[in-house]
PDB file of C-alpha atoms in Angstrom:
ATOM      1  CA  UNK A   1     -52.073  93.125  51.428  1.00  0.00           C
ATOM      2  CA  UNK A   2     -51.609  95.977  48.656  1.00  0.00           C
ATOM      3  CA  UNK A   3     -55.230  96.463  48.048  1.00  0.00           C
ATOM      4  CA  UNK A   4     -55.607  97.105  52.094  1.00  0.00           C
ATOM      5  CA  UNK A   5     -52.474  98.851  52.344  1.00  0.00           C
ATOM      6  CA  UNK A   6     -53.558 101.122  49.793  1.00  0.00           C
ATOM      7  CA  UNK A   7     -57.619 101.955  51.277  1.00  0.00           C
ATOM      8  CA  UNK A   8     -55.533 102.537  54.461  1.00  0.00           C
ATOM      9  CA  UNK A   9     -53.322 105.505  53.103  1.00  0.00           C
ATOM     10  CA  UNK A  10     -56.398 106.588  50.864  1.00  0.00           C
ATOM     11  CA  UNK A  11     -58.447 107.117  54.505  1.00  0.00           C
ATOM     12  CA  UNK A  12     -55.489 108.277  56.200  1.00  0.00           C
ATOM     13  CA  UNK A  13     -54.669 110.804  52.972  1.00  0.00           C
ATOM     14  CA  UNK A  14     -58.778 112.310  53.424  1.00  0.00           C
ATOM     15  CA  UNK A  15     -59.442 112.266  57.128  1.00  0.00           C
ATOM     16  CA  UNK A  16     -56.705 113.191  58.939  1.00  0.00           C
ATOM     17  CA  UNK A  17     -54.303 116.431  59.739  1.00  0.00           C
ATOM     18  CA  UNK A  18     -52.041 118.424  56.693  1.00  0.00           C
ATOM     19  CA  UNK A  19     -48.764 116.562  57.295  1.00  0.00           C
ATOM     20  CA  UNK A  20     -50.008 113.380  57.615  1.00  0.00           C
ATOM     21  CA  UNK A  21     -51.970 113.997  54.335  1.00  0.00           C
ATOM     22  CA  UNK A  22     -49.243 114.883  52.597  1.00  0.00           C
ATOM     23  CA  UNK A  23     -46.962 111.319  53.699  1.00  0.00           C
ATOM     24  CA  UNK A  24     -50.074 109.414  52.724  1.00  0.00           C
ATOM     25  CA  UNK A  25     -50.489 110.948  49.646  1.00  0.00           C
ATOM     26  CA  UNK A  26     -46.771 110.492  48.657  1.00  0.00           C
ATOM     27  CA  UNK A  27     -47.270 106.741  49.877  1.00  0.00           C
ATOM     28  CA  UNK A  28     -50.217 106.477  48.016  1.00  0.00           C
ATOM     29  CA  UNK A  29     -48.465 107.479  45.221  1.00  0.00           C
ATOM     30  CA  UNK A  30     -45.667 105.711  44.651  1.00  0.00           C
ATOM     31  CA  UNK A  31     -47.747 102.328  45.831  1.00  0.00           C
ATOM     32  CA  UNK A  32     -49.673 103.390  42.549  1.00  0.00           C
ATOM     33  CA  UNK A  33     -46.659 103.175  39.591  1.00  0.00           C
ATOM     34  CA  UNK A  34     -45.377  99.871  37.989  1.00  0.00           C
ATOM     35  CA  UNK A  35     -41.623 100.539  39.451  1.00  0.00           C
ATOM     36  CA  UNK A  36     -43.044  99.440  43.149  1.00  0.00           C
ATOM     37  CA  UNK A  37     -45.203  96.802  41.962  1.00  0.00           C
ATOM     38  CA  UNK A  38     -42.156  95.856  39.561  1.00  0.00           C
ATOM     39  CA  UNK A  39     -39.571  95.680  42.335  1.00  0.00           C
ATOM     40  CA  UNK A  40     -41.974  94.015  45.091  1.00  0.00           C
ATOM     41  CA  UNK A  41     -42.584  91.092  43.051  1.00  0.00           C
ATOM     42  CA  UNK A  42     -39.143  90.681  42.093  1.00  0.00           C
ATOM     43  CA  UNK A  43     -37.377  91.388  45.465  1.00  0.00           C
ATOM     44  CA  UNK A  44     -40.381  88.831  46.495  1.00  0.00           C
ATOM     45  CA  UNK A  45     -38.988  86.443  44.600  1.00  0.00           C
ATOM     46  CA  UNK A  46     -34.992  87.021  45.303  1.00  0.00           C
ATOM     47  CA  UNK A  47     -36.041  86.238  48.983  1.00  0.00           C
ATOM     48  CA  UNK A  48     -38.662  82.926  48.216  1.00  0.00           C
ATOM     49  CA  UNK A  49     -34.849  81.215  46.690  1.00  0.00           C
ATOM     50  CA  UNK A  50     -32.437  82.114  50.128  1.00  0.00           C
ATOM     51  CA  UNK A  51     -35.353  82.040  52.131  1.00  0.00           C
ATOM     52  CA  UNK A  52     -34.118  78.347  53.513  1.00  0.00           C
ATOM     53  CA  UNK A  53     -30.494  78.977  53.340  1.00  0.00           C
ATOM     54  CA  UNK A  54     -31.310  82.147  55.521  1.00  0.00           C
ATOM     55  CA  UNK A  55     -33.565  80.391  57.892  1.00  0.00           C
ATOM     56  CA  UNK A  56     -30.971  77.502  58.287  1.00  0.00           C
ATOM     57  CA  UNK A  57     -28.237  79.358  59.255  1.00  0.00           C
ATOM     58  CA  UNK A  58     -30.169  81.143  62.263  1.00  0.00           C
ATOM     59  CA  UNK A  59     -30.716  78.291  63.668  1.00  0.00           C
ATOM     60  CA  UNK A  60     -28.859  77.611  66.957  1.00  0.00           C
ATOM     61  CA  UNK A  61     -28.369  73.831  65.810  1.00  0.00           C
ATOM     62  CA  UNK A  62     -26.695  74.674  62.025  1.00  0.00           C
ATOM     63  CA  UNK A  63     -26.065  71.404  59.660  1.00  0.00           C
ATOM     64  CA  UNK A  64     -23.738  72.718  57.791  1.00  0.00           C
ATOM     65  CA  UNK A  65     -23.900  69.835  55.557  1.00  0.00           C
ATOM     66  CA  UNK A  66     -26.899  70.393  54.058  1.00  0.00           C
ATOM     67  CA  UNK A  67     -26.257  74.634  54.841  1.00  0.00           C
ATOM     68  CA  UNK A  68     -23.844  74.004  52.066  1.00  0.00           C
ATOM     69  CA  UNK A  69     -26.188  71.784  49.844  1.00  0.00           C
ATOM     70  CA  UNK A  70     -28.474  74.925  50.143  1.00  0.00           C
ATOM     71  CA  UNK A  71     -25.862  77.648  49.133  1.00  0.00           C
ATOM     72  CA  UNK A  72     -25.848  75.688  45.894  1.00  0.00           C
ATOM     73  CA  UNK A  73     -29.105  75.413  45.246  1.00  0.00           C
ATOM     74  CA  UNK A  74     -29.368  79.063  45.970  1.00  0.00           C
ATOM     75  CA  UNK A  75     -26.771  79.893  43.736  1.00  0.00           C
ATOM     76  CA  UNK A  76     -28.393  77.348  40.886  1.00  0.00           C
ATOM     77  CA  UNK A  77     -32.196  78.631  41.127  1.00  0.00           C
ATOM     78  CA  UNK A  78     -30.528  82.883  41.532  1.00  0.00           C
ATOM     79  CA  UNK A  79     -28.982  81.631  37.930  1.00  0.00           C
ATOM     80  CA  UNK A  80     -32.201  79.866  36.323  1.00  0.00           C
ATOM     81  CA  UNK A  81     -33.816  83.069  37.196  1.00  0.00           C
ATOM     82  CA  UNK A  82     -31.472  85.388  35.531  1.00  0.00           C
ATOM     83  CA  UNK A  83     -31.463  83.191  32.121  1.00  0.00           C
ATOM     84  CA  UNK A  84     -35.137  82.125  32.119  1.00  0.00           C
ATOM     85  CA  UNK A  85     -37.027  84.090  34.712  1.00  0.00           C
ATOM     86  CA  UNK A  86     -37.722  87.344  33.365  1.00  0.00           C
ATOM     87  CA  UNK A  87     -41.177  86.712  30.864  1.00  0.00           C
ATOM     88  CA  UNK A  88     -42.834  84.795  33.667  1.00  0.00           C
ATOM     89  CA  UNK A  89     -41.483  87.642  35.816  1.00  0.00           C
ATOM     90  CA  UNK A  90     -42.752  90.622  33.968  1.00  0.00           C
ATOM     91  CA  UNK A  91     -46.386  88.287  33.310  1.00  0.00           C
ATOM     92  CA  UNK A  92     -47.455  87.929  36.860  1.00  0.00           C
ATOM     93  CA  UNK A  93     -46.783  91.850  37.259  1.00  0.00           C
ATOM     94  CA  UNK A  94     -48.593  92.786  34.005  1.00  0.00           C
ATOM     95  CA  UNK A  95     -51.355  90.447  35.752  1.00  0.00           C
ATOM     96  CA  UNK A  96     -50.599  92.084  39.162  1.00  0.00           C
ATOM     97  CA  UNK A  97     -50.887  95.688  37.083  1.00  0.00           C
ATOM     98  CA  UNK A  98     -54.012  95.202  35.353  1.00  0.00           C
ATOM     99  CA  UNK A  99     -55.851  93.597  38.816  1.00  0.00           C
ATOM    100  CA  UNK A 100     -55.781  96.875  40.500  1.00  0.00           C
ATOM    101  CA  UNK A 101     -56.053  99.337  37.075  1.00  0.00           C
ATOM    102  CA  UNK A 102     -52.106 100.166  36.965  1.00  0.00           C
ATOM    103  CA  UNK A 103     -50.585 101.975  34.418  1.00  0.00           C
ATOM    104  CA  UNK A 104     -47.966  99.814  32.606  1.00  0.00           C
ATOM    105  CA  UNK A 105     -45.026 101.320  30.585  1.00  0.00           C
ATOM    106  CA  UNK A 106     -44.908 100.922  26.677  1.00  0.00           C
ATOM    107  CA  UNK A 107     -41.315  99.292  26.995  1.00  0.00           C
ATOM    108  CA  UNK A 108     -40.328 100.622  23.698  1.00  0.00           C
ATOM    109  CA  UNK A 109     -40.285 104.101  25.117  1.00  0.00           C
ATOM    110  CA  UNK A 110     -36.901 105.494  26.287  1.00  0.00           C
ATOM    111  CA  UNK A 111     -36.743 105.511  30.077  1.00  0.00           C
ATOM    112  CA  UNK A 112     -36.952 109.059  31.780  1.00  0.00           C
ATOM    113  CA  UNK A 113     -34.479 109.200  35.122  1.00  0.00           C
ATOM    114  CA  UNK A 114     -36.139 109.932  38.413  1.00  0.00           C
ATOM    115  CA  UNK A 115     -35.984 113.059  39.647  1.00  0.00           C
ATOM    116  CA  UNK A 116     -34.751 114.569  36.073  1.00  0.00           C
ATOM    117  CA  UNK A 117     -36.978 117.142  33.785  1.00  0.00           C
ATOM    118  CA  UNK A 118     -39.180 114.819  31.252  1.00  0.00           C
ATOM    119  CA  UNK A 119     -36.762 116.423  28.610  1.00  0.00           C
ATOM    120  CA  UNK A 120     -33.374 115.073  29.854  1.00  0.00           C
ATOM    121  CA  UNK A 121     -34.133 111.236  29.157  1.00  0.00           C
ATOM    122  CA  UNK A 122     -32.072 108.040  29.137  1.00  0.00           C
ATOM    123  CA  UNK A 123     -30.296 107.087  26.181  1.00  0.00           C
ATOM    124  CA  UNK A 124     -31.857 103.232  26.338  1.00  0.00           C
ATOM    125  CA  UNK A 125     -35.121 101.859  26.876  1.00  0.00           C
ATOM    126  CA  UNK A 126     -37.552 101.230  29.965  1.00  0.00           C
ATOM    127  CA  UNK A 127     -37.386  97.623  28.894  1.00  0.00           C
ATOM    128  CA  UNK A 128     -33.623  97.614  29.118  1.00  0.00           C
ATOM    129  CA  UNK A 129     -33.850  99.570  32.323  1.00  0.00           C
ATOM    130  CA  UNK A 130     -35.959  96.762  33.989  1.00  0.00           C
ATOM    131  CA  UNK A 131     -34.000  93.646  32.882  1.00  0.00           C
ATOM    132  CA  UNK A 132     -30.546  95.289  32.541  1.00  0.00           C
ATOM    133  CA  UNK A 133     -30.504  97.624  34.861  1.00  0.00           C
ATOM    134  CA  UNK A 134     -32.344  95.881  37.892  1.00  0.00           C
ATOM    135  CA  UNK A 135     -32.990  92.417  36.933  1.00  0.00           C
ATOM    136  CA  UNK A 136     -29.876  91.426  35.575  1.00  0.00           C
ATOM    137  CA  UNK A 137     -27.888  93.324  38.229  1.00  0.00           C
ATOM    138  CA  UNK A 138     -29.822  92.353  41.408  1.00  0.00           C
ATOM    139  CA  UNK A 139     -29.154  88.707  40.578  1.00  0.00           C
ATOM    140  CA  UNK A 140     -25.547  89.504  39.515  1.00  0.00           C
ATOM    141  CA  UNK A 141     -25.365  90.987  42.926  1.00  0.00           C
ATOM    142  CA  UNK A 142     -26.809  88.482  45.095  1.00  0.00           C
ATOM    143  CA  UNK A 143     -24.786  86.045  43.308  1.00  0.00           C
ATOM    144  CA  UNK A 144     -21.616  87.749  43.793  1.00  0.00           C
ATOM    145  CA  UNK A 145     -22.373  88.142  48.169  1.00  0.00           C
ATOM    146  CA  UNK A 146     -23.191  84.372  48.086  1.00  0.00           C
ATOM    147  CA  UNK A 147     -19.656  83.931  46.091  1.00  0.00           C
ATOM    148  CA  UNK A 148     -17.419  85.785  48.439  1.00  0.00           C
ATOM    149  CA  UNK A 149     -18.997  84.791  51.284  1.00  0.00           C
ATOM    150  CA  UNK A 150     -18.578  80.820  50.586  1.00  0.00           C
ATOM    151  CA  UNK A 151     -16.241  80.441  48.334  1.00  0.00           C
ATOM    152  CA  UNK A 152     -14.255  77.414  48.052  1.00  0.00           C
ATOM    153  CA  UNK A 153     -12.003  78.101  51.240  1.00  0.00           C
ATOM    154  CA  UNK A 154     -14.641  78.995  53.504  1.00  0.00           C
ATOM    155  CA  UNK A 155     -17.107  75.887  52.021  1.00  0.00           C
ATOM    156  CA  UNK A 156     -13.757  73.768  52.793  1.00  0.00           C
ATOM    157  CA  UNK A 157     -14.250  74.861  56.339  1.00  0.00           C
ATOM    158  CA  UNK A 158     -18.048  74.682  56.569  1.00  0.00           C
ATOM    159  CA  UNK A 159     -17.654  70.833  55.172  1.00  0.00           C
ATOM    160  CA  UNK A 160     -14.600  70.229  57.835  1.00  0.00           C
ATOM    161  CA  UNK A 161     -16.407  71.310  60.589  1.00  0.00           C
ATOM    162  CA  UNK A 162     -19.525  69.540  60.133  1.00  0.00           C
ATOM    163  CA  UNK A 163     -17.818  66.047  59.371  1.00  0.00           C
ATOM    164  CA  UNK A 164     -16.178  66.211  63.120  1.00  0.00           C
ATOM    165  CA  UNK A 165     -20.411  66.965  64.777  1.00  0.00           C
ATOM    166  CA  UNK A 166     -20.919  63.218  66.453  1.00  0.00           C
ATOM    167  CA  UNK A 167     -24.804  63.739  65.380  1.00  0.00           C
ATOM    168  CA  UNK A 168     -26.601  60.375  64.553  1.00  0.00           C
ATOM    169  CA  UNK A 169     -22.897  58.427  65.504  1.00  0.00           C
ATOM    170  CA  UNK A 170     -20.741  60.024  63.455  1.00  0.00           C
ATOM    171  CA  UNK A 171     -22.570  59.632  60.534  1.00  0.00           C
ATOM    172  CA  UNK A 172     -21.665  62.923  58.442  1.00  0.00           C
ATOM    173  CA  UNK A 173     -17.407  61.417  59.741  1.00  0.00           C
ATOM    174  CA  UNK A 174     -15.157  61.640  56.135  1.00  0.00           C
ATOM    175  CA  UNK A 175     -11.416  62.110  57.553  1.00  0.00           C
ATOM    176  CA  UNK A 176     -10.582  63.820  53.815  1.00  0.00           C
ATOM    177  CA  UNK A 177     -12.733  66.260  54.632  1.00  0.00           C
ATOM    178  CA  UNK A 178     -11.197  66.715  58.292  1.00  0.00           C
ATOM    179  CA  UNK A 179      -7.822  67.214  57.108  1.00  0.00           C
ATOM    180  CA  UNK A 180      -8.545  69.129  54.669  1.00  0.00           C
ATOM    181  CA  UNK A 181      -9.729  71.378  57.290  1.00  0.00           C
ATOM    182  CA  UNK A 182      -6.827  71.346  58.926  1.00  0.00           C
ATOM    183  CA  UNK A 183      -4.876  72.219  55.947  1.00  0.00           C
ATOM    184  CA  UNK A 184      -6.198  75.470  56.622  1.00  0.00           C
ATOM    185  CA  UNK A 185      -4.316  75.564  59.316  1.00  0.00           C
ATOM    186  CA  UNK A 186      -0.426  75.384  57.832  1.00  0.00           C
ATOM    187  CA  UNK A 187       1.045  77.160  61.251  1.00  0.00           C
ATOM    188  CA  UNK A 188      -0.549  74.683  63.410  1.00  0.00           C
ATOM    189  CA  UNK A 189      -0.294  71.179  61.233  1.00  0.00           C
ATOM    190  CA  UNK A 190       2.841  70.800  59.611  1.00  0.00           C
ATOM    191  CA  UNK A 191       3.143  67.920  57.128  1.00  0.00           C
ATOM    192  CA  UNK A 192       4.478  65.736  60.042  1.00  0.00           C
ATOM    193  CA  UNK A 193       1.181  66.472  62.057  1.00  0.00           C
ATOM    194  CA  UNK A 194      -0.721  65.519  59.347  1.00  0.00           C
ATOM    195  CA  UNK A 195       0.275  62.214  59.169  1.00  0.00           C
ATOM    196  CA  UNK A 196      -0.101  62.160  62.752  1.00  0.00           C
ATOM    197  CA  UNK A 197      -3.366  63.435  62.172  1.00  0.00           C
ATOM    198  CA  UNK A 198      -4.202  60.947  59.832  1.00  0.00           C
ATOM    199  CA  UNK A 199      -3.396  58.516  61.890  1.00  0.00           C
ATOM    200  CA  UNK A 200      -5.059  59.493  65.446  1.00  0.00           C
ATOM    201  CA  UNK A 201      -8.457  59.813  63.481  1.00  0.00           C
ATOM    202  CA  UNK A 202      -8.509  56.255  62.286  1.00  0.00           C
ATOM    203  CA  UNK A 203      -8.031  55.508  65.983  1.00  0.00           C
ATOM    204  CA  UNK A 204     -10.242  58.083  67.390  1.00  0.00           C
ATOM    205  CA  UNK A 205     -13.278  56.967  65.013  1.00  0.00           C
ATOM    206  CA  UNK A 206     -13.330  53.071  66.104  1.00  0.00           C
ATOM    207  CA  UNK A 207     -12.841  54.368  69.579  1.00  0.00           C
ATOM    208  CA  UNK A 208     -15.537  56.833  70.270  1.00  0.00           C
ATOM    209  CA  UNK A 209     -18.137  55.067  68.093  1.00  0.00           C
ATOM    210  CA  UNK A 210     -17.679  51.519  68.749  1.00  0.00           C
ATOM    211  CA  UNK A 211     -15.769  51.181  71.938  1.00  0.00           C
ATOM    212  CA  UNK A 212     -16.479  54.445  73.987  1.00  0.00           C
ATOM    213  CA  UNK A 213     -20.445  54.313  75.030  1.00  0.00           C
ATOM    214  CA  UNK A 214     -19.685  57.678  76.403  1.00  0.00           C
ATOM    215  CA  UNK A 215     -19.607  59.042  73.917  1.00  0.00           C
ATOM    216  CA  UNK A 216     -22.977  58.653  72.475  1.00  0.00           C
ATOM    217  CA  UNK A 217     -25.988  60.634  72.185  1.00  0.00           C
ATOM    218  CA  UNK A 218     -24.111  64.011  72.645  1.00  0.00           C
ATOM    219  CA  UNK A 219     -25.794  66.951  71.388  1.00  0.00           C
ATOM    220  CA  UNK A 220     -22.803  69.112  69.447  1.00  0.00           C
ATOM    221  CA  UNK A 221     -19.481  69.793  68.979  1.00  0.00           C
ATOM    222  CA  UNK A 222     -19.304  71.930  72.510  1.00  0.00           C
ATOM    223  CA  UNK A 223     -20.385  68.830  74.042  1.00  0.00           C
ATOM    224  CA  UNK A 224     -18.157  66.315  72.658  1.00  0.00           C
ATOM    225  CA  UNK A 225     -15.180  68.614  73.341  1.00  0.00           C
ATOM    226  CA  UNK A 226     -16.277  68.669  77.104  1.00  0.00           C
ATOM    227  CA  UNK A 227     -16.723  65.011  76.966  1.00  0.00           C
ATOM    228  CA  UNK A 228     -12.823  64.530  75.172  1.00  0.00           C
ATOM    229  CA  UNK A 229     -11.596  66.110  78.528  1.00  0.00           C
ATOM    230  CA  UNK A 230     -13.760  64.209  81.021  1.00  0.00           C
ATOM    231  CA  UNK A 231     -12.730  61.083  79.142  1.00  0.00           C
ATOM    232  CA  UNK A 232      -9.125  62.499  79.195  1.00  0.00           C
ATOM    233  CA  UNK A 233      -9.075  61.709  75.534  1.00  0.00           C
ATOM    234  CA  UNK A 234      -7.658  64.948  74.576  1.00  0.00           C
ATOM    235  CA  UNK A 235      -4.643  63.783  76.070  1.00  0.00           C
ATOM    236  CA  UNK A 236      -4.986  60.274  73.626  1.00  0.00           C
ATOM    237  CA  UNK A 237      -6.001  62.794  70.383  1.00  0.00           C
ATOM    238  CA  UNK A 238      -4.025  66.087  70.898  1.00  0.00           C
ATOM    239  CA  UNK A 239      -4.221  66.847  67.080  1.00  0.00           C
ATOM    240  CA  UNK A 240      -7.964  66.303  67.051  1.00  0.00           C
ATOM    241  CA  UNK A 241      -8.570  68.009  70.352  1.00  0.00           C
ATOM    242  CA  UNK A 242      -6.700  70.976  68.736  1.00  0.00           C
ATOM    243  CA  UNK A 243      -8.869  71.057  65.632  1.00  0.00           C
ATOM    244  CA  UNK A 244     -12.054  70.591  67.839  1.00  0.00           C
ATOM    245  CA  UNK A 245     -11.071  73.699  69.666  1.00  0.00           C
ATOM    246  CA  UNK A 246     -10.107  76.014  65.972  1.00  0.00           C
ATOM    247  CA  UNK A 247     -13.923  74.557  64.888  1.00  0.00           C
ATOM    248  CA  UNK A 248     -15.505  75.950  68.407  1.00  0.00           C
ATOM    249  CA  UNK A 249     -13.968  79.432  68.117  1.00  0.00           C
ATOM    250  CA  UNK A 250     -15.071  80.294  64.692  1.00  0.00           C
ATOM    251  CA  UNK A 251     -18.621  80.997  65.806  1.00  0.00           C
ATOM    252  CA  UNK A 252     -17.436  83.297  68.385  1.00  0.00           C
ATOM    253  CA  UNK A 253     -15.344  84.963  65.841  1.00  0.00           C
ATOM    254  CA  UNK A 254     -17.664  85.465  63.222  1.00  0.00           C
ATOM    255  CA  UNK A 255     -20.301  86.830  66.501  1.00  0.00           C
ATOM    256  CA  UNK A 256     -17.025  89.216  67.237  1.00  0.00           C
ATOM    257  CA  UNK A 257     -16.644  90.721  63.728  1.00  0.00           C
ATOM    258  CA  UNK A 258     -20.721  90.909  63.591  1.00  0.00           C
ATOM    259  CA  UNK A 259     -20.892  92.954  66.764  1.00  0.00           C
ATOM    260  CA  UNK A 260     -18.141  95.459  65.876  1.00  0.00           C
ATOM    261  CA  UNK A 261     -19.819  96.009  62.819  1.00  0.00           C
ATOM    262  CA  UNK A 262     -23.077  97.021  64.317  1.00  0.00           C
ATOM    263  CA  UNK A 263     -21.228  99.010  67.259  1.00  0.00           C
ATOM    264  CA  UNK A 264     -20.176 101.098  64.512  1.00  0.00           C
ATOM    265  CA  UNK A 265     -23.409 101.533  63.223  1.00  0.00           C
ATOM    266  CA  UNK A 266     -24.001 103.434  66.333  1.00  0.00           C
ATOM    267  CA  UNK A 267     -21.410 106.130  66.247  1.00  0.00           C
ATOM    268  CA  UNK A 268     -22.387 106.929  62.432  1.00  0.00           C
ATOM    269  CA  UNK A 269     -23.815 109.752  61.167  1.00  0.00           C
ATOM    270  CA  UNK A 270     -24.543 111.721  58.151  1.00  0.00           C
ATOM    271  CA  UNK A 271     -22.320 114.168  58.921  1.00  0.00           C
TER     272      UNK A 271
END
């Protein structure tokens, strides 16, 4: 779309009133210089690697299973990039550059800071601009948010949850991971209800999937937690039931955080 984008501001920049001149021709402009082209390919290709890890967890049905499989992968191709990444990077813009008659920068030359007089320069190069400055730290930052936002608590969690989902008959069921999920939970599982705990799982998973037909075909966690109570199984499983209900809440507290977050967004200003 950048050749079209940019015979769209041209028109707009010759045919139409002074202000609307002057934001095309700014537009135009900046559409023209290797920075833009520079940071669209590269932001282009930031996205491409969490595209599916973004897409899977908007999803209404999440597998967190393979959610987590994906944060790793994320994490692996975000560090190929960073150590092998940049030539092929700074190639396809080059290529990009010389399609449309862009200038490209001599990367020897010592990078001159936006917005500064051509005489107050940067002590170190464009080159080291683009891959220190941007490339390097872009990565280093996405890298970082994907860190502290699964780290090994959280993916502890993620992989807890997911094993107690009766999707495909229990298939994804590994008690370790279960209690260590409820490990998480030291105020609410002592070491006395974890052997309890240990124990009502090895009952619970010969009961629902090879005893209880009931019990089959449900669609989610919400469901099999409704079913527990028709069944009056979460009077057998009181441990379980209790873990159940921690895993259904954490949605609704993540949604809680999320929606103060952008209620504050509201009252903000620049003042």
């Amino acid at each position: 779309m950048f050749g079209p984008i940019n015979d769209v501001l041209d028109a707009i920049a010759v045919n139409t009133c002074f202000e609307e001149k002057c934001r095309a021709k700014g537009c135009l402009k900046a559409c023209l210089t290797f920075e833009i082209v520079f940071m669209l390919h590269f932001m282009c290709t930031i996205l491409a690697i969490t595209n599916e890890l973004n897409t899977t967890f908007q999803r209404k049905e999440q597998d967190i299973a393979n959610a987590m499989i994906l944060v790793g992968v994320s994490k692996n191709r975000l560090q190929v990039l960073r150590d092998n990444g940049w030539n092929s990077l700074i190639d396809e813009v080059s290529k990009f550059c010389t399609k449309y008659d862009l200038l490209t920068p001599n990367f020897d030359e010592l990078y001159v800071i936006l917005g500064r007089s051509r005489w107050r320069i940067a002590k170190y190069t464009i080159l080291h601009h683009y891959r220190v400055e941007v490339f390097y730290k872009i990565i280093d930052w996405q890298l970082q948010e994907l860190n502290n936002r699964f780290d090994e608590v959280t993916i502890d969690l993620f992989l807890g949850i997911a094993c107690l989902n009766l999707v495909e008959s229990f298939s994804s069921f590994e008690m370790e991971k279960i209690l260590k999920l409820a490990e998480l939970y030291p105020d609410d599982f002592d070491k006395h209800s974890m052997v309890d705990l240990h124990s009502q799982l090895e009952n619970y998973i010969i009961d629902v999937r090879d005893h209880d037909k009931r019990f089959s075909n449900l669609k989610g966690l919400s469901y099999f937690s409704k079913k527990l109570v028709e069944a009056k199984k979460h009077r057998t499983y009181p441990l379980l039931f209790r873990l159940v209900k921690f895993a259904l809440l954490l949605p609704v507290t993540t949604a809680t955080v999320e929606k103060t977050l952008s209620a504050m967004k509201l009252i903000k200003s620049d003042l």
